[in-house]
């Protein structure tokens, strides 16, 4: 009974990360799409492709988080999610970017949505990381 309760807790706590991972991965494709590819493939096209992979990684790590009950393993997973979310912010802002024109769809919709969803993912995973690190410390384990 106790394990079922802990499993429910892990499922509930991973749901925001799964949803945000889906938004990061599928958002630039369907929800807040980047510019349509014409004769020339623009930077936003490549940003959307990479965000698909980063979002998928966040979802996968969040699903793995549910499966493990060991606090140290879950701490490692939320650290990986944290750095993946930072990467999801860096791709459209620094690493690849989006179209330069201020009126382009990718700059108006996709960029802010990716930055906000990446920042929320980073914030939630950082909070989970602090909670899990505190749990490890209470249990007498060292980081």
Short mmCIF file of N, CA and C in Angstrom, two decimals, residues 1-13 66-69 74:
data_model
loop_
_atom_site.label_atom_id
_atom_site.label_comp_id
_atom_site.label_asym_id
_atom_site.label_seq_id
_atom_site.Cartn_x
_atom_site.Cartn_y
_atom_site.Cartn_z
N UNK A 1 0.82 -1.20 0.00
CA UNK A 1 0.00 0.00 0.00
C UNK A 1 0.86 1.27 0.00
N UNK A 2 1.94 1.22 0.78
CA UNK A 2 2.82 2.38 0.86
C UNK A 2 3.51 2.64 -0.48
N UNK A 3 3.92 1.57 -1.16
CA UNK A 3 4.58 1.71 -2.47
C UNK A 3 3.61 2.29 -3.50
N UNK A 4 2.34 1.90 -3.43
CA UNK A 4 1.34 2.43 -4.36
C UNK A 4 1.17 3.93 -4.15
N UNK A 5 1.18 4.35 -2.89
CA UNK A 5 1.05 5.77 -2.59
C UNK A 5 2.27 6.55 -3.12
N UNK A 6 3.47 5.97 -2.95
CA UNK A 6 4.67 6.63 -3.46
C UNK A 6 4.66 6.67 -4.98
N UNK A 7 4.17 5.62 -5.62
CA UNK A 7 4.08 5.59 -7.08
C UNK A 7 3.11 6.67 -7.57
N UNK A 8 1.98 6.82 -6.90
CA UNK A 8 1.02 7.87 -7.28
C UNK A 8 1.66 9.25 -7.15
N UNK A 9 2.43 9.43 -6.09
CA UNK A 9 3.10 10.70 -5.86
C UNK A 9 4.11 10.98 -6.98
N UNK A 10 4.85 9.95 -7.39
CA UNK A 10 5.83 10.12 -8.47
C UNK A 10 5.13 10.42 -9.79
N UNK A 11 4.00 9.77 -10.03
CA UNK A 11 3.25 10.03 -11.27
C UNK A 11 2.73 11.46 -11.28
N UNK A 12 2.14 11.89 -10.18
CA UNK A 12 1.59 13.24 -10.11
C UNK A 12 2.69 14.29 -10.23
N UNK A 13 3.84 14.04 -9.58
CA UNK A 13 4.91 15.03 -9.64
C UNK A 13 5.59 15.07 -11.00
N UNK A 66 9.30 8.12 -12.95
CA UNK A 66 8.18 7.40 -12.32
C UNK A 66 8.61 6.00 -11.91
N UNK A 67 9.43 5.37 -12.73
CA UNK A 67 9.78 3.96 -12.52
C UNK A 67 10.71 3.72 -11.33
N UNK A 68 11.53 4.71 -10.98
CA UNK A 68 12.51 4.51 -9.91
C UNK A 68 12.04 5.09 -8.60
N UNK A 69 12.24 4.34 -7.53
CA UNK A 69 11.88 4.88 -6.23
C UNK A 69 13.10 5.35 -5.44
N UNK A 74 16.42 9.39 -8.86
CA UNK A 74 15.46 10.44 -9.25
C UNK A 74 16.11 11.82 -9.23
#
